Amino acid sequence: MNPELLAALTVFVLAILCGFAVISKVPATLHTPLMSGANSIHGIVLVGSMFIAASATDTLSQFLSLVAVAFSTMNVVGGYVVTDRMLQMFRKKPVAPKAADEKAA
Amino acid sequence: MNILEAIVRLIWLVGAAGFVLGLMRMNSPATARNGNLVSAGGMALAIAAMLVLLAVDKGLSTTAWIIILIGIALGGGLGLYMARNVKMTAMPQLVSLFNAVGGGAAALIAIDDFLRLSGQAGASIPLQTSVPTVLDIVIGSITFSGSLIASGKLMGLKITPSRPVMIPGGQLVTGALALIVAVAAIYLWLGNASVPVMFVILAMALIFGVTMTLPIGGADMPVVISLLNSFTGTAVAMAGFVLDNTVLIIAGALVGASGAILTKLMADAMNRSVINIMVGGFGGGEGTVGAMSGSGGSVREIGVDDAAIQLAYAQSVIVVPGYGLAVAQAQHAVRELAELLESRGVDVKYAIHPVAGRMPGHMNVLLAEANVPYPQLREMEEINPEFDRCDVALVIGANDVTNPAARHPGSPVSGMPILDVDHARSIIVMKRSMGRGYAGIDNELYVNPKTGMLFADAKAGLAELISAVKAL
């Protein structure tokens, strides 16, 4: 096993434990936004998609990477926007219904 | 590593820290929105850094620029449009769809990498690459097809009905698919860079995702989506190993862990194991459902005016919203009723069961959208002692989560944590019919002498209640 792989595995395991530690404290009220927020985080795969797009030379590769970039951008943009839409509705005090309706629309 | 790459890698580290800090700030409703922005900021930094690295260091070709820009425009535009326009009740299927494309992208990265490596002369892919590549293809493809099916089931599409679809010889098919994938994977790991075998794995994993999700009922979809979300995280981490990219590994592992915890929390709240849910079918064996203890108890029906008087002259009312409320889109009506009661000096709270709605915590989102202040939304452990002091519990479209049968053994819901609605002095259950809940059993609450049944659709019934209270 080379040092790079060992380092990568270490990071992998510690990140899993970090995920457990951070997430088990979240109250049930926020589980849906959390699921959606976590869903947007794995949109980081866009970094990988751009990488394969950069090294694509044949048509098949170019096509695959185009689909990958489009898919992952959809994941990132849609995920964050929809999570924000959910979270902006959590308010301590009610606001005038009209303003809320406009925002929701 | 040149200076630029070092800087980019450091920025990725900042991005990864942003994800962790963002998730941490999601601990409380007050900081959650900010947390999501921190996470989005980390994401924007990481992506921008990658673009700079590719443009400056790798000398991005014109074609590559076009691919990346068109891809971002297409995916970003589509994602933005859908995220902006989705109704809050349709949230679960959209999250599932975004999950599907994320998993798909992760699988595509591994496929592309495999094709590139196997295309080289005398190709032999080392184990440390072939293991994550194959895992990425398998997990990513299962997530892609599985999430699409889950999303379709929640939308109620014809080809993917929300009821469980039994595949003839289902378990056998699933087992066979898993076996083929395992054998093919081992073949590749032995150093054979065979493209056809890779495509066999891809096809089998895609079919596996379909056969895994189809037999699961619509009501179990939240657990499945959560599990598939965890899968995508894992697939992305594997893509990180394939490309030797730490930020993918960190983000993927974070999501993998979070999805796993959420899945378990949800399954626990339904008192079922994740495996039990994945095998599918609840209450499939009708014969095992025991007769309701004390059956033959009669149901007391009450009218709207009677219910209105009880609510209006109560000191404290706890509203128990359930799936029926979400289906009837009655969130705004319930908030209106609550505000009306509050203006009469009634103390109103909402009791939210962890699995109310279609996703863990979904009910909170729906009520928040209806402008209910979140301090009024109480979680199960917090609100249960308060039922003892509460005058009226108003149950709207919730069933199994209020069934006292869960407290004694011998019932399919035995052991499931429930809301202690029967401890309230008086109970009003608003429901369309005496139909059974998801567990397919009778609810002992309905024959409780303290319970009055108000048979109505949640939205129409609440509207009538509101005008009846106003008329008092």
Coordinates of C-alpha atoms in Angstrom, one line a residue:
Chain A
M1 CA 0.0 0.0 0.0
N2 CA 1.4 3.3 -1.0
P3 CA 1.4 6.4 1.3
E4 CA -1.1 8.3 -0.9
L5 CA -3.7 5.5 -0.6
L6 CA -3.1 5.2 3.1
A7 CA -3.6 9.0 3.5
A8 CA -6.8 8.9 1.4
L9 CA -8.2 6.0 3.5
T10 CA -7.4 7.9 6.7
V11 CA -9.2 10.9 5.5
F12 CA -12.1 8.7 4.4
V13 CA -12.6 7.0 7.7
L14 CA -12.2 10.2 9.8
A15 CA -14.7 12.1 7.5
I16 CA -17.2 9.3 8.1
L17 CA -16.7 9.6 11.9
C18 CA -17.0 13.4 11.6
G19 CA -20.2 13.0 9.7
F20 CA -21.7 10.7 12.4
A21 CA -20.6 13.1 15.2
V22 CA -21.9 16.3 13.5
I23 CA -25.2 14.8 12.2
S24 CA -26.5 12.8 15.2
K25 CA -27.1 16.1 17.0
V26 CA -29.5 17.5 14.5
P27 CA -33.1 17.7 15.8
A28 CA -35.9 15.9 13.9
T29 CA -37.4 19.3 13.0
L30 CA -34.5 19.8 10.6
H31 CA -34.2 16.3 9.1
T32 CA -35.7 17.1 5.8
P33 CA -33.5 20.2 5.2
L34 CA -30.6 18.2 6.4
M35 CA -31.2 15.4 4.0
S36 CA -31.5 18.0 1.2
G37 CA -28.4 19.9 2.4
A38 CA -26.4 16.7 2.5
N39 CA -27.8 15.9 -0.9
S40 CA -26.3 19.1 -2.3
I41 CA -22.9 18.5 -0.7
H42 CA -22.4 15.3 -2.8
G43 CA -22.8 17.7 -5.8
I44 CA -19.1 18.2 -5.2
V45 CA -18.8 15.4 -7.7
L46 CA -18.9 18.3 -10.2
V47 CA -15.2 18.8 -9.5
G48 CA -14.6 15.3 -10.7
S49 CA -16.9 15.7 -13.7
M50 CA -14.9 18.8 -14.8
F51 CA -11.7 16.9 -14.4
I52 CA -12.8 14.1 -16.8
A53 CA -14.2 16.7 -19.2
A54 CA -10.8 18.4 -19.2
S55 CA -9.0 15.1 -20.1
A56 CA -11.7 13.8 -22.6
T57 CA -10.2 13.3 -26.1
D58 CA -12.6 10.9 -27.9
T59 CA -16.2 11.6 -28.6
L60 CA -17.6 9.0 -26.2
S61 CA -15.5 10.5 -23.3
Q62 CA -16.7 14.0 -24.3
F63 CA -20.3 12.9 -24.3
L64 CA -20.0 11.1 -20.9
S65 CA -18.3 14.1 -19.3
L66 CA -20.9 16.5 -20.7
V67 CA -23.7 14.4 -19.1
A68 CA -21.6 14.1 -15.9
V69 CA -21.1 17.9 -15.7
A70 CA -24.8 18.6 -16.4
F71 CA -25.9 16.0 -13.8
S72 CA -23.6 17.2 -11.1
T73 CA -24.4 20.9 -11.6
M74 CA -28.1 20.1 -11.4
N75 CA -27.3 18.3 -8.1
V76 CA -25.4 21.3 -6.7
V77 CA -27.6 24.2 -7.9
G78 CA -30.9 22.5 -7.3
G79 CA -29.9 21.1 -4.0
Y80 CA -28.7 24.3 -2.4
V81 CA -31.5 26.4 -3.8
V82 CA -34.2 24.0 -2.6
T83 CA -32.6 23.7 0.8
D84 CA -32.5 27.4 1.2
R85 CA -36.1 27.7 0.2
M86 CA -37.0 25.3 2.9
L87 CA -34.9 26.9 5.6
Q88 CA -36.0 30.5 4.9
M89 CA -39.5 29.3 6.0
F90 CA -38.3 28.4 9.5
R91 CA -39.1 31.5 11.4
K92 CA -39.4 32.2 15.1
K93 CA -42.4 34.6 14.6
P94 CA -45.0 34.6 11.9
V95 CA -44.6 37.3 9.3
A96 CA -47.4 38.9 7.3
P97 CA -48.9 36.1 5.2
K98 CA -48.6 38.2 2.0
A99 CA -44.9 38.5 2.1
A100 CA -44.6 34.8 2.8
D101 CA -46.7 33.9 -0.1
E102 CA -44.7 36.0 -2.4
K103 CA -41.5 34.4 -1.3
A104 CA -42.9 30.9 -1.7
A105 CA -44.1 31.6 -5.2
Chain B
M1 CA 2.9 19.8 -6.9
N2 CA 3.3 23.3 -8.2
I3 CA 2.3 26.4 -6.4
L4 CA -1.1 26.7 -8.1
E5 CA -2.0 23.1 -7.4
A6 CA -1.0 23.6 -3.7
I7 CA -3.2 26.7 -3.4
V8 CA -6.1 24.8 -5.1
R9 CA -5.7 21.9 -2.7
L10 CA -5.8 24.3 0.2
I11 CA -8.9 25.9 -1.1
W12 CA -10.5 22.5 -1.4
L13 CA -9.6 22.0 2.3
V14 CA -11.4 25.2 3.1
G15 CA -14.4 24.0 1.0
A16 CA -14.5 20.7 2.9
A17 CA -14.3 22.6 6.2
G18 CA -17.3 24.7 4.9
F19 CA -19.3 21.5 4.4
V20 CA -18.6 20.3 8.0
L21 CA -19.3 23.7 9.6
G22 CA -22.4 24.1 7.4
L23 CA -23.8 20.8 8.6
M24 CA -22.9 21.8 12.2
R25 CA -24.9 25.0 11.9
M26 CA -27.9 22.9 10.7
N27 CA -28.3 21.8 14.4
S28 CA -30.8 24.5 15.1
P29 CA -33.5 26.3 13.0
A30 CA -32.0 29.7 14.0
T31 CA -28.6 29.0 12.3
A32 CA -29.6 26.4 9.7
R33 CA -30.1 28.8 6.8
N34 CA -26.8 30.3 7.5
G35 CA -25.3 26.8 7.7
N36 CA -26.6 26.0 4.2
L37 CA -25.0 29.2 2.9
V38 CA -21.7 28.3 4.5
S39 CA -21.9 24.9 2.8
A40 CA -22.8 26.5 -0.5
G41 CA -19.9 29.0 -0.2
G42 CA -17.5 26.1 0.4
M43 CA -18.9 24.4 -2.7
A44 CA -18.6 27.6 -4.9
L45 CA -14.9 28.0 -3.7
A46 CA -14.1 24.3 -4.4
I47 CA -15.6 24.4 -7.9
A48 CA -14.1 27.8 -8.9
A49 CA -10.6 26.5 -7.7
M50 CA -11.0 23.4 -9.9
L51 CA -11.9 25.6 -12.9
V52 CA -8.9 27.8 -12.4
L53 CA -6.6 24.8 -11.9
L54 CA -7.9 23.2 -15.1
A55 CA -7.7 26.4 -17.1
V56 CA -4.2 27.4 -16.1
D57 CA -2.5 24.2 -15.3
K58 CA -4.0 21.6 -17.6
G59 CA -4.5 24.1 -20.5
L60 CA -8.2 23.5 -21.1
S61 CA -8.9 22.9 -24.8
T62 CA -11.8 24.8 -26.5
T63 CA -13.8 21.6 -26.7
A64 CA -13.4 21.0 -23.0
W65 CA -14.4 24.6 -22.2
I66 CA -17.5 24.1 -24.4
I67 CA -18.4 20.8 -22.7
I68 CA -18.0 22.3 -19.2
L69 CA -19.9 25.5 -19.9
I70 CA -22.7 23.8 -21.7
G71 CA -23.0 21.2 -19.0
I72 CA -23.1 23.8 -16.2
A73 CA -25.6 25.9 -18.1
L74 CA -27.9 23.0 -18.8
G75 CA -27.7 21.3 -15.4
G76 CA -27.6 24.6 -13.5
G77 CA -30.6 26.0 -15.4
L78 CA -32.7 22.9 -15.0
G79 CA -31.8 22.5 -11.3
L80 CA -32.5 26.1 -10.6
Y81 CA -35.9 26.0 -12.4
M82 CA -37.0 22.9 -10.6
A83 CA -35.8 23.9 -7.2
R84 CA -37.6 27.3 -7.5
N85 CA -40.9 26.0 -8.7
V86 CA -41.4 22.8 -6.8
K87 CA -44.2 22.7 -4.3
M88 CA -43.2 21.9 -0.8
T89 CA -45.3 18.8 -0.7
A90 CA -43.4 17.5 -3.8
M91 CA -40.1 18.1 -2.1
P92 CA -39.2 14.4 -1.5
Q93 CA -39.4 13.5 -5.2
L94 CA -37.2 16.4 -6.1
V95 CA -34.5 15.6 -3.5
S96 CA -34.7 12.0 -4.9
L97 CA -34.2 13.3 -8.4
F98 CA -31.2 15.4 -7.5
N99 CA -29.8 12.4 -5.7
A100 CA -30.3 10.3 -8.8
V101 CA -28.3 12.7 -11.0
G102 CA -25.5 13.0 -8.4
G103 CA -25.2 9.2 -8.3
G104 CA -25.3 9.1 -12.0
A105 CA -22.4 11.6 -12.3
A106 CA -20.3 9.6 -9.9
A107 CA -20.9 6.5 -11.9
L108 CA -20.0 8.2 -15.1
I109 CA -16.7 9.4 -13.7
A110 CA -15.7 5.8 -12.9
I111 CA -17.0 4.5 -16.3
D112 CA -15.0 7.2 -18.1
D113 CA -11.9 6.5 -16.1
F114 CA -12.2 2.7 -16.7
L115 CA -12.6 3.2 -20.4
R116 CA -9.5 5.4 -20.5
L117 CA -7.3 3.0 -18.5
S118 CA -8.5 -0.1 -20.3
G119 CA -7.9 1.6 -23.7
Q120 CA -4.2 1.9 -23.1
A121 CA -2.0 -0.8 -24.6
G122 CA -1.4 -3.8 -22.4
A123 CA -3.7 -2.3 -19.8
S124 CA -3.7 -3.7 -16.3
I125 CA -5.5 -1.6 -13.8
P126 CA -4.0 -1.8 -10.3
L127 CA -6.2 -3.0 -7.5
Q128 CA -6.2 0.4 -5.7
T129 CA -7.9 1.9 -8.7
S130 CA -10.0 -1.0 -9.9
V131 CA -11.6 -1.5 -6.4
P132 CA -13.0 2.0 -6.1
T133 CA -13.8 2.1 -9.8
V134 CA -16.0 -0.9 -9.6
L135 CA -17.6 0.1 -6.3
D136 CA -18.3 3.5 -7.8
I137 CA -20.0 2.1 -10.9
V138 CA -22.1 -0.4 -8.8
I139 CA -23.2 2.0 -6.1
G140 CA -23.6 5.0 -8.4
S141 CA -25.8 3.0 -10.9
I142 CA -27.9 1.5 -8.1
T143 CA -28.5 5.0 -6.8
F144 CA -29.3 6.4 -10.2
S145 CA -31.9 3.9 -11.2
G146 CA -33.2 3.4 -7.7
S147 CA -33.7 7.1 -7.0
L148 CA -35.4 7.6 -10.3
I149 CA -37.9 4.8 -9.5
A150 CA -38.3 6.3 -5.9
S151 CA -39.0 9.7 -7.4
G152 CA -41.4 8.2 -9.9
K153 CA -43.3 6.4 -7.1
L154 CA -43.7 9.5 -5.1
M155 CA -45.0 11.4 -8.2
G156 CA -47.4 8.5 -8.7
L157 CA -46.4 7.9 -12.3
K158 CA -48.2 5.1 -14.0
I159 CA -45.1 3.0 -14.7
T160 CA -44.0 3.3 -11.1
P161 CA -47.1 3.1 -8.9
S162 CA -46.6 4.0 -5.3
R163 CA -48.0 0.6 -4.2
P164 CA -45.4 -2.2 -3.8
V165 CA -44.8 -3.9 -7.1
M166 CA -43.9 -7.5 -6.6
I167 CA -41.5 -8.9 -9.2
P168 CA -42.1 -12.6 -9.9
G169 CA -39.3 -14.4 -8.1
G170 CA -38.1 -11.1 -6.8
Q171 CA -35.7 -12.3 -4.2
L172 CA -34.3 -14.8 -6.7
V173 CA -33.8 -12.1 -9.3
T174 CA -32.1 -9.8 -6.8
G175 CA -29.9 -12.6 -5.6
A176 CA -28.9 -13.5 -9.1
L177 CA -28.1 -9.9 -10.0
A178 CA -26.0 -9.5 -6.9
L179 CA -24.1 -12.7 -7.7
I180 CA -23.4 -11.7 -11.3
V181 CA -22.1 -8.3 -10.1
A182 CA -19.9 -9.9 -7.5
V183 CA -18.4 -12.4 -9.9
A184 CA -17.8 -9.8 -12.6
A185 CA -16.2 -7.4 -10.0
I186 CA -13.8 -10.1 -8.8
Y187 CA -12.9 -10.8 -12.5
L188 CA -12.0 -7.2 -12.9
W189 CA -10.1 -7.0 -9.6
L190 CA -7.9 -9.9 -10.8
G191 CA -6.4 -7.4 -13.3
N192 CA -8.6 -8.1 -16.3
A193 CA -9.4 -4.7 -17.8
S194 CA -12.4 -6.0 -19.8
V195 CA -14.8 -3.3 -21.1
P196 CA -17.6 -5.8 -21.8
V197 CA -17.5 -7.1 -18.2
M198 CA -17.6 -3.5 -16.9
F199 CA -20.8 -2.9 -19.0
V200 CA -22.3 -6.1 -17.6
I201 CA -21.7 -4.8 -14.1
L202 CA -23.2 -1.4 -15.1
A203 CA -26.3 -3.1 -16.6
M204 CA -26.8 -5.4 -13.7
A205 CA -26.4 -2.6 -11.1
L206 CA -28.9 -0.5 -13.0
I207 CA -31.5 -3.3 -13.0
F208 CA -30.7 -4.0 -9.3
G209 CA -31.6 -0.5 -8.4
V210 CA -35.0 -0.9 -10.1
T211 CA -35.8 -4.3 -8.6
M212 CA -34.7 -3.1 -5.2
T213 CA -37.0 -0.1 -5.2
L214 CA -40.1 -1.3 -7.0
P215 CA -41.4 -3.7 -4.3
I216 CA -41.2 -1.0 -1.6
G217 CA -44.4 0.9 -0.8
G218 CA -44.8 4.6 -1.2
A219 CA -45.0 5.2 2.5
D220 CA -41.5 3.6 3.0
M221 CA -40.0 5.8 0.3
P222 CA -38.5 8.4 2.8
V223 CA -36.3 5.6 4.3
V224 CA -35.3 4.5 0.8
I225 CA -34.5 8.0 -0.4
S226 CA -32.4 8.6 2.7
L227 CA -30.6 5.3 2.2
L228 CA -29.9 6.1 -1.5
N229 CA -28.7 9.6 -0.4
S230 CA -26.1 7.8 1.7
F231 CA -25.3 5.5 -1.2
T232 CA -24.6 8.6 -3.4
G233 CA -22.3 10.0 -0.8
T234 CA -20.4 6.7 -0.8
A235 CA -20.2 6.6 -4.6
V236 CA -18.8 10.1 -4.6
A237 CA -16.2 9.1 -2.1
M238 CA -15.3 6.2 -4.3
A239 CA -15.0 8.7 -7.3
G240 CA -12.6 10.6 -5.0
F241 CA -10.4 7.5 -4.7
V242 CA -10.5 6.9 -8.4
L243 CA -9.4 10.5 -9.2
D244 CA -7.2 10.8 -6.1
N245 CA -9.2 13.8 -5.0
T246 CA -9.5 14.4 -1.2
V247 CA -12.4 16.9 -1.3
L248 CA -14.5 14.3 -3.0
I249 CA -13.5 11.7 -0.4
I250 CA -14.4 14.0 2.5
A251 CA -17.7 15.3 1.1
G252 CA -18.7 11.8 0.0
A253 CA -17.9 10.3 3.4
L254 CA -19.8 13.0 5.2
V255 CA -22.9 12.5 3.2
G256 CA -22.6 8.7 3.4
A257 CA -22.5 8.9 7.2
S258 CA -25.3 11.4 7.4
G259 CA -27.6 9.4 5.2
A260 CA -26.9 6.3 7.1
I261 CA -27.8 8.0 10.4
L262 CA -31.0 9.5 9.0
T263 CA -32.0 6.2 7.6
K264 CA -31.6 4.5 10.9
L265 CA -33.4 7.3 12.8
M266 CA -36.4 7.0 10.4
A267 CA -36.5 3.2 10.6
D268 CA -36.3 3.4 14.4
A269 CA -39.2 5.8 14.5
M270 CA -41.3 3.2 12.6
N271 CA -39.9 0.4 14.8
R272 CA -38.6 -1.5 11.8
S273 CA -35.2 -2.5 10.7
V274 CA -33.8 -1.0 7.6
I275 CA -33.4 -4.6 6.2
N276 CA -37.1 -5.3 6.9
I277 CA -38.1 -2.2 4.9
M278 CA -35.8 -3.1 2.0
V279 CA -37.2 -6.6 1.8
G280 CA -40.5 -4.8 1.3
G281 CA -44.1 -5.3 2.1
F282 CA -45.5 -4.4 5.5
G283 CA -48.5 -6.2 6.7
G284 CA -48.3 -8.4 3.7
G285 CA -49.4 -11.4 5.7
E286 CA -52.9 -10.2 6.7
G287 CA -53.4 -13.3 8.9
T288 CA -50.8 -12.1 11.3
V289 CA -52.6 -8.9 12.2
G290 CA -54.2 -9.7 15.5
A291 CA -57.8 -8.8 16.2
M292 CA -58.0 -5.5 17.9
S293 CA -58.1 -5.9 21.6
G294 CA -61.4 -4.8 23.0
S295 CA -62.9 -4.7 19.5
G296 CA -66.5 -4.0 19.3
G297 CA -66.1 -0.7 21.1
S298 CA -68.3 1.8 19.5
V299 CA -67.1 4.9 17.7
R300 CA -68.5 8.3 18.8
E301 CA -69.1 10.7 15.9
I302 CA -69.2 14.4 16.6
G303 CA -70.3 17.4 14.4
V304 CA -68.3 20.4 13.4
D305 CA -70.1 22.7 15.9
D306 CA -69.5 20.4 18.8
A307 CA -65.8 20.3 17.9
A308 CA -65.6 24.0 17.4
I309 CA -67.1 24.6 20.9
Q310 CA -64.6 22.2 22.5
L311 CA -61.7 23.9 20.8
A312 CA -62.8 27.5 21.4
Y313 CA -63.3 27.0 25.1
A314 CA -60.2 25.0 25.8
Q315 CA -57.2 26.4 27.6
S316 CA -54.7 24.3 25.7
V317 CA -54.9 22.5 22.4
I318 CA -52.4 20.2 20.8
V319 CA -52.6 19.7 17.1
V320 CA -51.4 16.4 15.8
P321 CA -50.9 16.7 12.0
G322 CA -50.3 13.6 9.9
Y323 CA -49.8 12.4 6.4
G324 CA -53.5 13.1 5.6
L325 CA -53.0 16.8 6.4
A326 CA -50.2 16.9 3.9
V327 CA -52.1 15.1 1.2
A328 CA -55.1 17.4 1.6
Q329 CA -52.7 20.4 1.5
A330 CA -54.4 21.7 4.6
Q331 CA -51.2 23.3 6.3
H332 CA -52.5 26.8 5.7
A333 CA -56.0 26.0 7.0
V334 CA -54.6 24.4 10.2
R335 CA -52.4 27.5 10.8
E336 CA -55.5 29.7 10.3
L337 CA -57.4 27.7 12.8
A338 CA -54.6 27.8 15.3
E339 CA -54.3 31.6 15.0
L340 CA -58.0 32.0 15.5
L341 CA -57.9 29.9 18.6
E342 CA -54.8 31.8 19.9
S343 CA -56.7 35.1 19.4
R344 CA -59.3 33.7 21.8
G345 CA -56.6 33.0 24.3
V346 CA -56.1 29.3 23.7
D347 CA -52.6 27.9 24.0
V348 CA -51.9 26.0 20.7
K349 CA -49.0 23.7 20.0
Y350 CA -48.2 21.2 17.4
A351 CA -47.0 17.6 18.2
I352 CA -44.8 16.3 15.4
H353 CA -44.0 12.7 15.2
P354 CA -40.6 12.0 13.6
V355 CA -42.2 10.2 10.7
A356 CA -45.1 12.5 10.0
G357 CA -45.1 13.4 6.4
R358 CA -43.2 11.8 3.6
M359 CA -39.6 12.4 4.8
P360 CA -38.1 12.6 8.3
G361 CA -39.0 16.1 9.4
H362 CA -41.2 16.8 6.3
M363 CA -44.2 17.9 8.4
N364 CA -42.1 20.6 10.0
V365 CA -41.2 22.0 6.5
L366 CA -44.8 21.9 5.4
L367 CA -46.0 23.8 8.6
A368 CA -43.1 26.2 8.3
E369 CA -44.2 26.9 4.8
A370 CA -47.6 27.7 6.1
N371 CA -45.9 30.3 8.4
V372 CA -46.3 28.4 11.6
P373 CA -43.5 29.7 13.9
Y374 CA -41.1 26.9 14.7
P375 CA -41.1 27.3 18.5
Q376 CA -44.7 26.0 18.3
L377 CA -43.6 22.8 16.6
R378 CA -42.8 20.3 19.4
E379 CA -41.0 17.0 19.0
M380 CA -42.4 13.8 20.3
E381 CA -40.3 13.4 23.5
E382 CA -40.9 17.0 24.4
I383 CA -44.7 17.1 23.9
N384 CA -45.7 13.7 25.2
P385 CA -45.8 14.8 28.9
E386 CA -47.9 17.8 27.9
F387 CA -50.8 15.7 26.7
D388 CA -51.7 15.0 30.3
R389 CA -52.3 18.7 30.8
C390 CA -54.0 19.4 27.5
D391 CA -57.7 19.9 27.1
V392 CA -58.2 18.9 23.5
A393 CA -55.9 17.0 21.2
L394 CA -56.9 17.6 17.6
V395 CA -55.6 14.7 15.4
I396 CA -55.7 15.6 11.7
G397 CA -55.0 12.8 9.2
A398 CA -52.6 11.0 11.6
N399 CA -53.3 7.4 12.4
D400 CA -50.7 4.8 13.3
V401 CA -48.5 7.2 15.2
T402 CA -51.3 7.8 17.7
N403 CA -52.3 4.1 18.2
P404 CA -52.1 3.1 21.8
A405 CA -51.8 -0.5 20.6
A406 CA -48.1 0.2 20.2
R407 CA -47.8 0.1 24.0
H408 CA -48.6 -3.5 24.4
P409 CA -47.2 -6.5 22.5
G410 CA -49.0 -8.5 19.9
S411 CA -49.7 -5.8 17.3
P412 CA -47.7 -4.9 14.2
V413 CA -47.0 -1.5 15.6
S414 CA -45.9 -2.8 19.0
G415 CA -42.9 -0.9 20.3
M416 CA -43.2 2.0 17.9
P417 CA -42.9 5.3 19.7
I418 CA -46.2 7.1 19.6
L419 CA -47.7 10.4 20.6
D420 CA -49.6 10.0 23.9
V421 CA -52.7 11.5 22.4
D422 CA -55.0 9.4 24.6
H423 CA -53.7 11.2 27.7
A424 CA -55.5 14.4 26.7
R425 CA -58.8 15.2 28.4
S426 CA -60.6 15.1 25.1
I427 CA -59.7 14.0 21.7
I428 CA -61.0 15.1 18.3
V429 CA -59.9 12.9 15.3
M430 CA -60.5 14.5 11.9
K431 CA -60.3 11.8 9.3
R432 CA -62.0 11.0 6.0
S433 CA -63.2 7.6 6.9
M434 CA -62.6 4.7 9.3
G435 CA -60.0 3.5 6.9
R436 CA -56.9 1.9 8.4
G437 CA -53.5 3.5 8.5
Y438 CA -50.4 2.3 6.8
A439 CA -49.9 -0.6 9.2
G440 CA -53.3 -2.0 8.2
I441 CA -54.7 -2.3 11.7
D442 CA -57.5 -0.7 13.7
N443 CA -56.7 2.3 15.9
E444 CA -57.7 1.8 19.5
L445 CA -57.8 5.5 20.0
Y446 CA -60.9 5.7 17.9
V447 CA -63.0 3.7 20.3
N448 CA -61.7 5.5 23.3
P449 CA -64.8 7.1 25.1
K450 CA -62.9 10.4 25.2
T451 CA -62.6 10.4 21.4
G452 CA -65.0 12.2 19.0
M453 CA -64.6 11.4 15.3
L454 CA -65.1 14.2 12.9
F455 CA -65.4 12.6 9.4
A456 CA -64.2 15.1 6.9
D457 CA -61.4 15.8 4.4
A458 CA -58.7 17.7 6.3
K459 CA -58.9 20.9 4.2
A460 CA -62.7 21.1 3.9
G461 CA -63.2 20.0 7.6
L462 CA -60.8 22.7 8.8
A463 CA -62.5 25.4 6.8
E464 CA -65.8 24.4 8.4
L465 CA -64.2 24.4 11.8
I466 CA -62.8 27.8 11.3
S467 CA -66.2 29.3 10.3
A468 CA -67.9 27.5 13.2
V469 CA -65.3 28.9 15.7
K470 CA -65.8 32.4 14.2
A471 CA -69.5 32.1 14.6
L472 CA -69.3 31.4 18.3

